[in-house]
Amino acid sequence: MKGKNRIANLFLTAIVLCSFLVKGLSQNNMLQNIYGRTHLSLNGRWNYIIDPYEMGYYDYRHTPFDQSATGKGGFYDDRQQKDKGELIEYDFTLSPNMKVPGDWNSQSDKLEFYEGTIWLRQKFKADPKANKKYFLYFGAVNYEAHVYLNGKKLGIHKGGFTPFQFDVTGKLTKGENFVVVKADNTRHQDEIPTVNTDWWNYGGITRDVLLAEVPTTYIADYKIQLAKGNLNRIEGFVQLAGVETSQTVTISIPEAGIRQSVVTDAKGRAVVTIPVKKLNYWTPESPKLYTVEIAGAVDKITDRIGFRTIETKGQDILLNGKSVFLRGISLHDENPLIPGRLRGQGDMRMMLQWAKELNCNYVRLAHYPHSEEMVRLADEMGLMVWAEVPVYWTISWENPATFANAQQQLSDLIIRDKNRSSVIIWSVGNETPLSDPRNLFMGKLVSTARSLDDTRLVAAALEIHRNGSNVVVEDPLGDKLDLVSFNEYAGWYWSNTKDMLNYKFDIKYNKPVVITEFGADALGGYHADDETRWSEEYQELLYKNQFTMLTAISGLRGMTPWILTDFRSPRRQHPYFQDYWNRKGLISETGKKKKAFHILKAFYDDMQNKYK
Ligand code: GCB
């Protein structure tokens, strides 16, 4: 009986995994460098219908319309009354509209706390050509998206921060088309992230929507980066897709005098190895990007790519072979002034410019993939990046579908950003509590990251535990990671500004230490003595004491204090000091710098001189 149960369980697991993967099929051959393609932007104002009962999805017997015999009746049909007797209980055209990209919570008071389904519709004109392929691309939809084009379902995507696309070749109409998205940001225990997070669960189409056009054989993907630890060799691949997959493809970097051809195999793939004599290597001080052209017989794409190596050696981090200290700050994908998700380049520049004002050379893009544009901007502005997936706190470690989902999100992030020189670290998660299933889950994510990209460091934000006056960093995952990174809230969640200096760090690994978080809440403009919680003075003294504690760690090679700006969180409920804001920002929700901002900047100025 036991054996039978086990077989039944395995069978079930296989079904769950398969169904996840089938849904995830839209992910295959994600177009590298979407912004480098001929495309039509579908951004703009989309009409929307708030649908808490999912009336547009289920009939009154709770059968999804899109799975019923006729396939008719859901909101995805975008119907208009044709004669006066026709009963239709919705109308997109008469419904309100919101900005896309943009979360819905920040666009209407009604939606501030909304979690559930909203339907969004956009109309656009197309003129599809017979010798082209078309992809409908979404930068991100939080969390589950059902996508319909001209009333037909294209598929489902789960995961709120990674891109996805559908092949819509042959599905576009000459002239008017319409796309309908059912976006649902309901939280579930078994998803990634899970139900409990310390950030706002912004719903909606939060990133760009594009209709991309490519030739019938096209450059689907490529990696053009320096080989691991090697300043004299570019290594990577090109991947074609379509009808004639075996072709000559030429990679050129005119400014560096590089031009090399490779021939793709029947599967469209070719390995690229290019010896280089001299390049202006990418650094935060001099973020040089080269124009890289990749040309097949009928497709050609241009990218801006920087070249640098990143490695660890003992307790050192080496950028282009030189020891570097990571002067960082953590940030969320949120503009506190809206407040809502970053909606475009202006918002992104504002955030990264603030990091620059702190004299940062590094940012932690917490706790999930930020947009491709953000990472491209970091390339351009000279900021190294810690990129992360939302494997946060108490994930369902034993559910194989949850693992498949986490692995998919990690893969999508790495596939998307593997050509960005700014990205130096892949993080597989944050503050995940020790247990055997967790260790296994996280260990497998580390292997996934390494198998997809061996040129970057792999890390995770670990937890600490206290033993007397020792702050101990010991985690079975630590052996598998390149950095010792952990969140410690000395002086805030334990101890206080007076006593925190009595603690010492006891770190069990001989690796570079890059602290992922410490911090204190301060309400911007609230002043008191430095023992008073929520005051700018408390936060300021806590930062000073942290520097005293942290500089005593021999392997200290960087940090990303928590956090650049105040951010919204449903968990932060003190009516006066918080009011649904986490106040650990160095900049308030009105954009005002708190005292600790200047303390951190002074510390970074010092560290910069030490590492010259
Ligand atoms: C943490 C989490 C972060 C929280 C922060 C806090 O350790 O990683 O997401 O926002 O603490 O403010 O408590």
XYZ file of C-alpha atoms and ligand atoms in Angstrom:
625
model
C 0.000 0.000 0.000
C 2.809 2.307 0.998
C 4.650 1.575 -2.254
C 1.516 2.210 -4.257
C 1.033 5.536 -2.525
C 4.567 6.481 -3.366
C 4.036 5.659 -7.026
C 0.770 7.612 -7.016
C 2.602 10.545 -5.444
C 5.374 10.440 -8.002
C 2.776 10.326 -10.737
C 0.997 13.341 -9.286
C 4.275 15.219 -8.975
C 5.016 14.474 -12.617
C 1.607 15.812 -13.652
C 2.036 18.965 -11.590
C 5.503 19.546 -13.040
C 4.339 18.905 -16.581
C 1.387 21.243 -16.270
C 3.680 23.938 -14.932
C 6.100 23.460 -17.775
C 3.379 23.449 -20.410
C 2.198 26.788 -19.106
C 5.811 27.862 -19.092
C 6.352 26.870 -22.733
C 5.830 30.434 -23.854
C 9.188 31.066 -22.186
C 11.235 29.055 -24.643
C 13.429 31.038 -26.973
C 12.697 34.329 -25.231
C 13.906 37.065 -27.532
C 17.198 38.458 -26.297
C 17.340 42.273 -26.376
C 13.685 43.045 -27.064
C 14.385 46.769 -27.305
C 16.797 46.128 -30.180
C 13.983 44.672 -32.339
C 11.589 46.343 -34.723
C 8.567 46.741 -32.469
C 5.282 48.447 -31.870
C 4.728 49.640 -28.320
C 1.349 48.721 -26.859
C 2.017 50.899 -23.820
C -0.450 53.640 -23.105
C -3.907 53.801 -21.615
C -5.653 50.442 -21.316
C -9.321 50.151 -20.389
C -9.928 47.997 -17.350
C -12.643 46.153 -15.461
C -12.251 45.271 -11.777
C -13.530 41.715 -11.410
C -13.339 40.450 -7.794
C -15.732 37.546 -8.513
C -14.064 36.644 -11.811
C -17.355 37.121 -13.552
C -15.530 37.572 -16.847
C -13.723 34.265 -16.457
C -16.218 31.787 -14.974
C -19.796 31.091 -15.890
C -22.393 30.736 -13.104
C -21.420 27.052 -12.654
C -17.846 28.208 -12.155
C -16.589 26.699 -15.401
C -14.045 28.913 -17.157
C -15.580 30.370 -20.294
C -12.354 29.733 -22.188
C -12.701 26.009 -21.452
C -16.406 25.714 -22.211
C -17.748 24.042 -25.356
C -18.420 27.294 -27.217
C -15.396 29.105 -25.795
C -17.609 32.178 -25.678
C -18.790 34.496 -22.980
C -15.653 35.730 -21.215
C -14.513 39.335 -21.116
C -11.707 38.426 -23.505
C -14.249 38.610 -26.340
C -14.464 42.380 -25.907
C -18.007 42.315 -27.262
C -20.128 45.277 -28.220
C -23.915 45.155 -28.413
C -24.937 44.543 -32.037
C -28.687 44.859 -31.605
C -30.816 46.302 -28.853
C -31.977 42.911 -27.597
C -28.461 41.597 -26.968
C -27.477 41.131 -23.318
C -23.846 41.981 -22.543
C -22.912 42.797 -18.961
C -19.578 44.511 -19.522
C -18.113 47.140 -21.809
C -14.413 47.936 -21.997
C -14.946 51.077 -24.016
C -17.128 52.634 -21.302
C -14.811 51.430 -18.509
C -12.063 53.535 -16.924
C -8.481 53.343 -18.154
C -5.054 53.173 -16.548
C -1.467 53.612 -17.615
C 0.496 50.636 -18.843
C 3.161 50.097 -17.740
C 1.895 50.837 -14.278
C 0.589 48.982 -11.258
C -3.116 49.462 -10.580
C -2.823 50.191 -6.852
C -1.270 53.586 -7.452
C -3.727 54.628 -10.156
C -7.034 54.669 -8.317
C -7.972 55.064 -4.646
C -10.386 52.179 -5.093
C -7.473 49.901 -5.944
C -4.906 50.823 -3.304
C -5.416 47.590 -1.343
C -6.929 45.522 -4.145
C -5.772 41.941 -4.618
C -7.582 39.907 -7.225
C -8.454 39.962 -10.902
C -8.544 42.935 -13.214
C -9.119 42.728 -16.971
C -7.213 45.114 -19.201
C -7.791 45.752 -22.887
C -5.806 47.580 -25.543
C -6.578 48.056 -29.225
C -3.875 48.431 -31.850
C -3.440 48.436 -35.583
C -1.221 45.898 -37.322
C -0.074 45.223 -40.842
C 1.425 41.734 -40.583
C 3.737 40.691 -43.418
C 3.925 37.163 -44.774
C 7.717 36.873 -44.445
C 7.897 37.965 -40.804
C 7.287 36.480 -37.393
C 5.544 38.339 -34.587
C 5.854 38.091 -30.823
C 3.671 39.703 -28.213
C 6.021 40.541 -25.362
C 5.281 41.506 -21.748
C 8.062 42.885 -19.530
C 6.124 41.777 -16.420
C 2.582 41.192 -15.180
C 1.944 40.580 -11.493
C 1.179 37.765 -10.799
C -0.796 35.464 -13.073
C -1.615 36.617 -16.579
C -4.072 35.057 -19.022
C -3.504 36.643 -22.391
C -5.989 36.749 -25.298
C -5.493 38.171 -28.769
C -8.570 38.978 -30.859
C -10.653 36.796 -28.541
C -8.349 33.729 -28.671
C -6.321 32.566 -25.731
C -2.539 32.760 -26.188
C -1.607 31.279 -22.823
C -0.931 31.805 -19.151
C 2.123 33.109 -17.372
C 2.912 33.038 -13.671
C 5.555 35.170 -11.962
C 5.321 38.896 -11.378
C 8.746 40.156 -12.375
C 10.009 38.257 -15.392
C 9.263 38.763 -19.087
C 7.253 36.426 -21.274
C 6.119 36.337 -24.881
C 3.759 34.562 -27.229
C 4.317 33.748 -30.867
C 1.412 35.497 -32.601
C 2.498 34.891 -36.184
C -0.654 34.230 -38.228
C -2.888 35.474 -35.405
C -2.806 39.176 -36.198
C -5.427 40.874 -38.333
C -4.568 43.496 -40.911
C -6.079 46.617 -39.367
C -7.640 46.635 -35.913
C -6.625 44.054 -33.266
C -7.287 43.833 -29.554
C -5.416 42.251 -26.713
C -7.041 41.403 -23.386
C -5.133 40.471 -20.243
C -6.641 38.967 -17.137
C -4.166 39.928 -14.426
C -4.543 38.403 -10.975
C -2.287 39.401 -8.083
C -3.864 37.105 -5.467
C -1.165 35.739 -3.133
C -0.815 31.978 -2.604
C 1.288 29.978 -0.170
C 2.878 27.806 -2.864
C 3.872 30.590 -5.234
C 7.086 32.601 -5.629
C 6.944 34.867 -3.683
C 4.649 33.355 -1.087
C 1.864 35.096 0.897
C 4.126 36.944 3.292
C 6.409 39.703 2.033
C 7.522 43.057 3.354
C 6.613 44.946 0.194
C 3.446 46.085 -1.552
C 1.790 43.503 -3.760
C 1.403 45.852 -6.712
C -0.836 44.250 -9.356
C -1.161 44.782 -13.067
C 0.909 45.133 -16.210
C 3.872 46.772 -14.577
C 6.317 46.743 -17.485
C 6.358 47.366 -21.246
C 4.103 45.557 -23.713
C 5.590 45.289 -27.203
C 4.725 43.631 -30.467
C 8.040 42.576 -31.977
C 8.641 41.757 -35.635
C 11.495 39.495 -36.734
C 12.404 37.688 -39.969
C 11.322 34.055 -40.318
C 14.829 33.004 -39.292
C 15.972 35.250 -36.496
C 18.619 35.719 -33.830
C 16.709 34.457 -30.811
C 19.449 34.674 -28.221
C 23.145 35.334 -27.719
C 25.753 35.708 -25.028
C 28.781 37.895 -25.705
C 30.827 38.249 -22.520
C 34.394 37.798 -21.328
C 35.197 34.226 -20.306
C 35.364 33.572 -16.584
C 38.384 35.363 -15.137
C 39.890 35.926 -18.591
C 40.466 39.464 -19.829
C 41.663 38.241 -23.216
C 38.854 36.062 -24.455
C 35.222 36.659 -25.302
C 33.128 33.548 -24.953
C 29.486 32.884 -25.597
C 27.031 31.664 -28.181
C 24.475 32.694 -30.741
C 21.156 30.936 -31.108
C 19.031 31.210 -34.233
C 15.427 30.103 -34.480
C 13.083 29.728 -37.402
C 13.234 28.036 -40.780
C 16.906 28.112 -41.855
C 18.760 27.522 -38.665
C 22.119 26.653 -40.185
C 23.765 29.892 -41.321
C 26.869 32.017 -41.104
C 26.559 34.582 -38.356
C 29.025 37.456 -37.979
C 29.785 39.112 -34.670
C 31.495 42.479 -34.899
C 32.635 45.081 -32.440
C 33.850 47.774 -34.845
C 35.380 50.031 -32.184
C 37.573 47.179 -30.949
C 38.452 45.989 -34.455
C 36.669 42.666 -33.860
C 34.874 40.747 -36.587
C 34.322 37.043 -36.469
C 32.043 34.603 -38.233
C 30.626 31.355 -36.932
C 28.367 28.760 -38.533
C 25.308 27.660 -36.581
C 24.413 23.959 -36.417
C 21.091 22.403 -37.426
C 19.638 23.504 -34.090
C 20.670 27.083 -34.808
C 23.463 27.194 -32.266
C 27.098 28.213 -32.524
C 29.696 28.664 -29.841
C 31.553 31.969 -29.978
C 35.187 32.342 -28.910
C 36.970 35.556 -29.773
C 40.492 36.366 -28.622
C 40.864 40.024 -27.618
C 44.087 41.963 -27.229
C 42.894 45.061 -25.518
C 39.561 46.475 -24.497
C 38.520 49.352 -22.316
C 37.130 47.170 -19.575
C 33.867 48.177 -17.925
C 34.201 49.630 -14.419
C 31.853 51.849 -12.378
C 34.318 54.729 -12.849
C 34.472 54.217 -16.580
C 31.399 52.260 -17.702
C 32.496 51.709 -21.272
C 29.923 50.005 -23.507
C 30.768 48.777 -26.998
C 28.378 48.530 -29.900
C 28.144 44.846 -30.742
C 26.537 43.779 -34.024
C 25.330 40.277 -34.708
C 24.272 39.547 -38.264
C 22.858 36.388 -39.844
C 21.684 36.032 -43.439
C 18.429 37.902 -42.873
C 18.454 39.138 -39.294
C 20.723 41.648 -37.625
C 20.737 43.017 -34.101
C 22.798 45.614 -32.282
C 23.481 45.733 -28.566
C 25.558 47.875 -26.189
C 27.743 45.577 -24.131
C 30.439 46.167 -21.539
C 33.279 43.747 -20.844
C 34.601 42.950 -17.393
C 35.500 39.987 -15.243
C 34.351 39.341 -11.695
C 35.861 36.734 -9.367
C 36.651 36.058 -5.772
C 40.026 35.061 -4.402
C 40.189 34.216 -0.707
C 38.433 37.142 0.934
C 38.828 39.452 -2.040
C 36.449 40.417 -4.818
C 38.293 41.120 -8.046
C 36.829 43.309 -10.774
C 38.998 42.987 -13.873
C 41.605 41.402 -11.602
C 41.645 44.347 -9.169
C 40.407 44.301 -5.598
C 37.136 46.191 -5.203
C 34.909 47.256 -2.287
C 31.185 47.193 -3.034
C 29.780 50.526 -1.870
C 26.136 49.646 -2.218
C 22.554 50.347 -1.293
C 19.433 48.169 -1.537
C 16.402 49.308 -3.479
C 12.931 48.177 -4.419
C 11.302 48.652 -7.815
C 9.182 51.478 -6.437
C 9.068 55.225 -6.824
C 8.167 56.557 -3.356
C 6.883 59.790 -4.857
C 4.067 58.094 -6.816
C 4.047 55.764 -4.783
C 4.043 52.779 -7.102
C 6.218 50.673 -9.373
C 8.793 52.507 -11.476
C 7.007 53.421 -14.695
C 9.808 54.442 -16.987
C 13.348 55.650 -17.482
C 12.780 58.911 -15.602
C 11.827 57.044 -12.420
C 14.738 54.653 -12.839
C 17.272 57.422 -13.379
C 16.017 59.200 -10.272
C 16.623 56.092 -8.138
C 20.055 55.298 -9.557
C 21.101 58.941 -9.440
C 20.335 58.955 -5.700
C 22.555 55.892 -5.339
C 25.291 57.785 -7.200
C 24.885 60.740 -4.846
C 25.635 58.356 -1.991
C 28.864 57.572 -3.828
C 27.743 54.013 -4.510
C 29.399 51.817 -7.112
C 26.900 49.009 -6.487
C 23.172 48.407 -5.929
C 21.166 45.494 -4.655
C 18.012 45.247 -6.753
C 15.881 43.572 -4.084
C 13.949 41.211 -3.804
C 12.939 40.151 -7.319
C 14.081 40.876 -10.863
C 13.867 44.586 -11.662
C 13.253 45.644 -15.261
C 15.653 45.102 -18.131
C 15.765 48.878 -18.616
C 16.923 49.345 -15.026
C 19.816 46.971 -15.516
C 20.718 48.592 -18.846
C 20.758 51.932 -17.055
C 23.079 50.500 -14.393
C 25.370 49.404 -17.258
C 25.359 52.931 -18.607
C 25.654 54.778 -15.276
C 28.352 52.532 -13.846
C 26.691 50.651 -11.008
C 27.420 47.008 -10.274
C 24.269 44.990 -9.581
C 23.129 42.231 -7.229
C 20.126 40.665 -9.011
C 17.677 38.508 -7.047
C 14.649 36.224 -7.341
C 11.691 36.432 -4.937
C 12.563 33.274 -3.009
C 11.796 35.139 0.183
C 11.156 33.900 3.721
C 8.872 30.861 4.023
C 8.569 29.227 0.632
C 6.835 25.830 0.213
C 10.166 24.013 0.089
C 8.677 20.570 -0.431
C 6.366 21.332 -3.329
C 8.014 20.353 -6.662
C 5.825 22.821 -8.586
C 7.037 25.632 -6.324
C 10.625 24.642 -7.040
C 9.949 24.507 -10.794
C 8.475 27.993 -10.575
C 11.484 29.392 -8.649
C 13.861 27.750 -11.088
C 11.951 29.176 -14.039
C 12.079 32.705 -12.605
C 15.798 32.391 -11.916
C 16.443 31.073 -15.434
C 14.380 33.830 -17.023
C 16.338 36.448 -15.095
C 19.696 35.000 -16.108
C 18.628 34.517 -19.718
C 17.440 38.130 -19.887
C 20.399 39.849 -18.205
C 23.403 37.675 -19.061
C 24.894 40.329 -21.373
C 24.780 43.107 -18.803
C 28.221 43.912 -17.432
C 26.671 45.665 -14.438
C 25.247 42.399 -13.124
C 27.970 40.715 -11.080
C 25.903 38.599 -8.662
C 22.911 36.281 -9.018
C 21.100 35.922 -5.704
C 18.944 32.834 -5.211
C 16.959 34.206 -2.295
C 16.566 36.174 0.881
C 16.348 35.190 4.580
C 15.226 31.628 4.092
C 15.030 29.664 7.363
C 17.258 26.557 7.672
C 15.783 23.090 7.168
C 16.741 20.079 5.067
C 14.126 20.704 2.373
C 15.144 24.368 2.198
C 18.833 23.482 1.931
C 18.070 21.112 -0.922
C 15.817 23.612 -2.718
C 18.312 26.460 -2.402
C 21.259 24.232 -3.295
C 19.532 23.245 -6.525
C 18.937 26.909 -7.372
C 22.648 27.596 -6.875
C 23.434 24.778 -9.335
C 20.888 26.165 -11.808
C 22.500 29.597 -11.689
C 25.976 28.156 -12.174
C 24.894 25.933 -15.048
C 23.351 28.881 -16.894
C 26.183 31.324 -16.242
C 29.601 30.508 -14.835
C 30.984 34.050 -15.254
C 29.226 35.678 -12.296
C 29.124 35.181 -8.548
C 26.253 33.313 -6.910
C 24.974 34.438 -3.519
C 21.967 34.579 -1.184
C 21.059 36.843 1.710
C 21.444 34.506 4.708
C 20.223 34.822 8.270
C 22.319 35.155 11.402
C 21.824 33.703 14.871
C 23.048 35.032 18.175
C 25.044 33.159 20.728
C 25.775 35.343 23.765
C 27.517 38.386 22.364
C 28.435 36.570 19.152
C 26.537 37.130 15.933
C 27.051 33.835 14.162
C 26.901 33.301 10.408
C 26.641 29.589 9.731
C 24.409 28.042 7.106
C 24.898 24.803 5.133
C 24.259 26.821 1.976
C 27.298 28.984 2.777
C 29.706 26.396 1.350
C 28.034 26.569 -2.063
C 28.028 30.367 -2.371
C 30.777 32.751 -3.513
C 30.082 35.399 -0.889
C 29.146 35.511 2.767
C 26.067 37.704 2.668
C 23.599 38.128 5.485
C 21.008 40.467 6.915
C 21.690 41.642 10.451
C 19.607 44.169 12.263
C 21.859 44.993 15.213
C 20.422 47.996 17.001
C 16.951 47.645 15.508
C 15.297 44.218 15.800
C 17.687 43.280 18.594
C 19.838 45.406 20.890
C 19.752 49.210 20.528
C 22.006 52.120 19.657
C 23.595 52.024 23.143
C 24.445 48.336 23.434
C 24.969 47.115 19.901
C 28.704 47.700 20.016
C 29.031 44.860 22.548
C 28.399 42.342 19.753
C 30.974 40.720 17.495
C 30.593 38.782 14.260
C 31.590 35.154 14.148
C 31.717 34.173 10.478
C 32.448 30.570 9.574
C 33.652 31.056 5.997
C 36.852 32.370 4.477
C 35.089 34.271 1.719
C 34.412 37.930 0.932
C 31.781 39.344 3.273
C 29.141 41.505 1.598
C 26.448 42.523 4.090
C 23.061 42.482 2.400
C 21.054 44.377 5.018
C 21.098 46.424 8.177
C 19.094 49.533 8.980
C 16.631 51.381 11.166
C 13.297 53.072 10.605
C 13.228 56.853 10.799
C 10.308 59.084 9.950
C 11.702 61.827 7.724
C 11.722 65.125 9.622
C 11.139 63.542 13.030
C 13.945 64.659 15.356
C 14.726 63.498 18.903
C 17.719 62.148 20.816
C 19.583 59.149 19.422
C 17.901 56.654 21.762
C 14.428 57.509 20.497
C 12.982 55.055 18.009
C 11.781 56.438 14.668
C 13.979 59.539 14.934
C 16.515 60.483 12.271
C 19.085 60.689 15.087
C 18.508 57.044 16.083
C 18.989 55.937 12.485
C 22.100 58.108 12.156
C 23.778 56.699 15.279
C 22.843 53.154 14.285
C 24.657 53.640 10.969
C 27.750 55.020 12.731
C 27.824 52.080 15.136
C 27.303 49.649 12.303
C 30.419 50.952 10.565
C 32.402 50.425 13.781
C 31.112 46.840 14.074
C 31.422 45.953 10.405
C 34.887 47.330 9.736
C 36.127 44.931 12.441
C 35.274 42.031 10.067
C 38.487 41.118 8.249
C 36.778 39.940 5.058
C 34.390 42.886 4.726
C 34.204 43.699 1.010
C 30.931 45.496 0.679
C 27.430 46.208 1.863
C 23.953 47.253 0.774
C 22.232 48.834 3.786
C 18.467 48.652 3.854
C 17.341 50.840 2.000
C 17.592 53.805 -0.418
C 14.038 55.123 -0.009
C 11.040 54.540 2.233
C 8.746 51.982 0.608
C 5.165 50.827 0.976
C 4.415 47.694 2.977
C 1.082 46.353 4.273
C 2.972 44.931 7.263
C 3.897 48.360 8.618
C 0.918 49.548 10.543
C 1.934 52.084 13.167
C -0.556 54.866 12.353
C 1.819 57.758 12.951
C 5.348 56.555 12.255
C 4.580 54.053 9.520
C 1.117 54.346 7.994
C 1.880 51.394 5.650
C 5.427 52.562 4.959
C 8.640 50.825 5.852
C 10.675 53.814 7.031
C 14.165 52.371 6.709
C 14.839 54.572 3.706
C 17.736 57.003 3.720
C 15.395 59.171 1.667
C 11.822 59.835 2.789
C 8.684 59.281 0.720
C 8.773 62.975 -0.183
C 12.319 62.681 -1.519
C 14.041 64.319 1.463
C 17.414 62.952 2.532
C 17.570 61.852 6.153
C 20.627 62.375 8.362
C 21.902 58.828 7.868
C 22.157 59.439 4.121
C 25.065 61.812 4.723
C 26.738 59.445 7.211
C 26.713 56.612 4.698
C 28.046 58.891 1.966
C 30.951 59.981 4.195
C 31.735 56.331 4.967
C 31.720 55.469 1.257
C 33.991 58.432 0.450
C 36.464 56.969 2.977
C 36.192 53.460 1.573
C 36.740 54.763 -1.928
C 40.017 56.346 -0.860
C 41.115 53.133 0.866
C 40.499 51.072 -2.274
C 42.167 53.422 -4.752
C 14.563 42.108 6.043
C 13.998 41.810 4.702
C 13.429 43.047 4.045
C 12.627 43.844 5.056
C 13.557 44.287 6.147
C 12.850 45.061 7.272
O 15.359 41.392 6.547
O 14.906 41.180 3.865
O 12.653 42.668 2.951
O 11.964 44.913 4.482
O 14.158 43.182 6.731
O 12.683 46.267 7.150
O 12.465 44.432 8.252
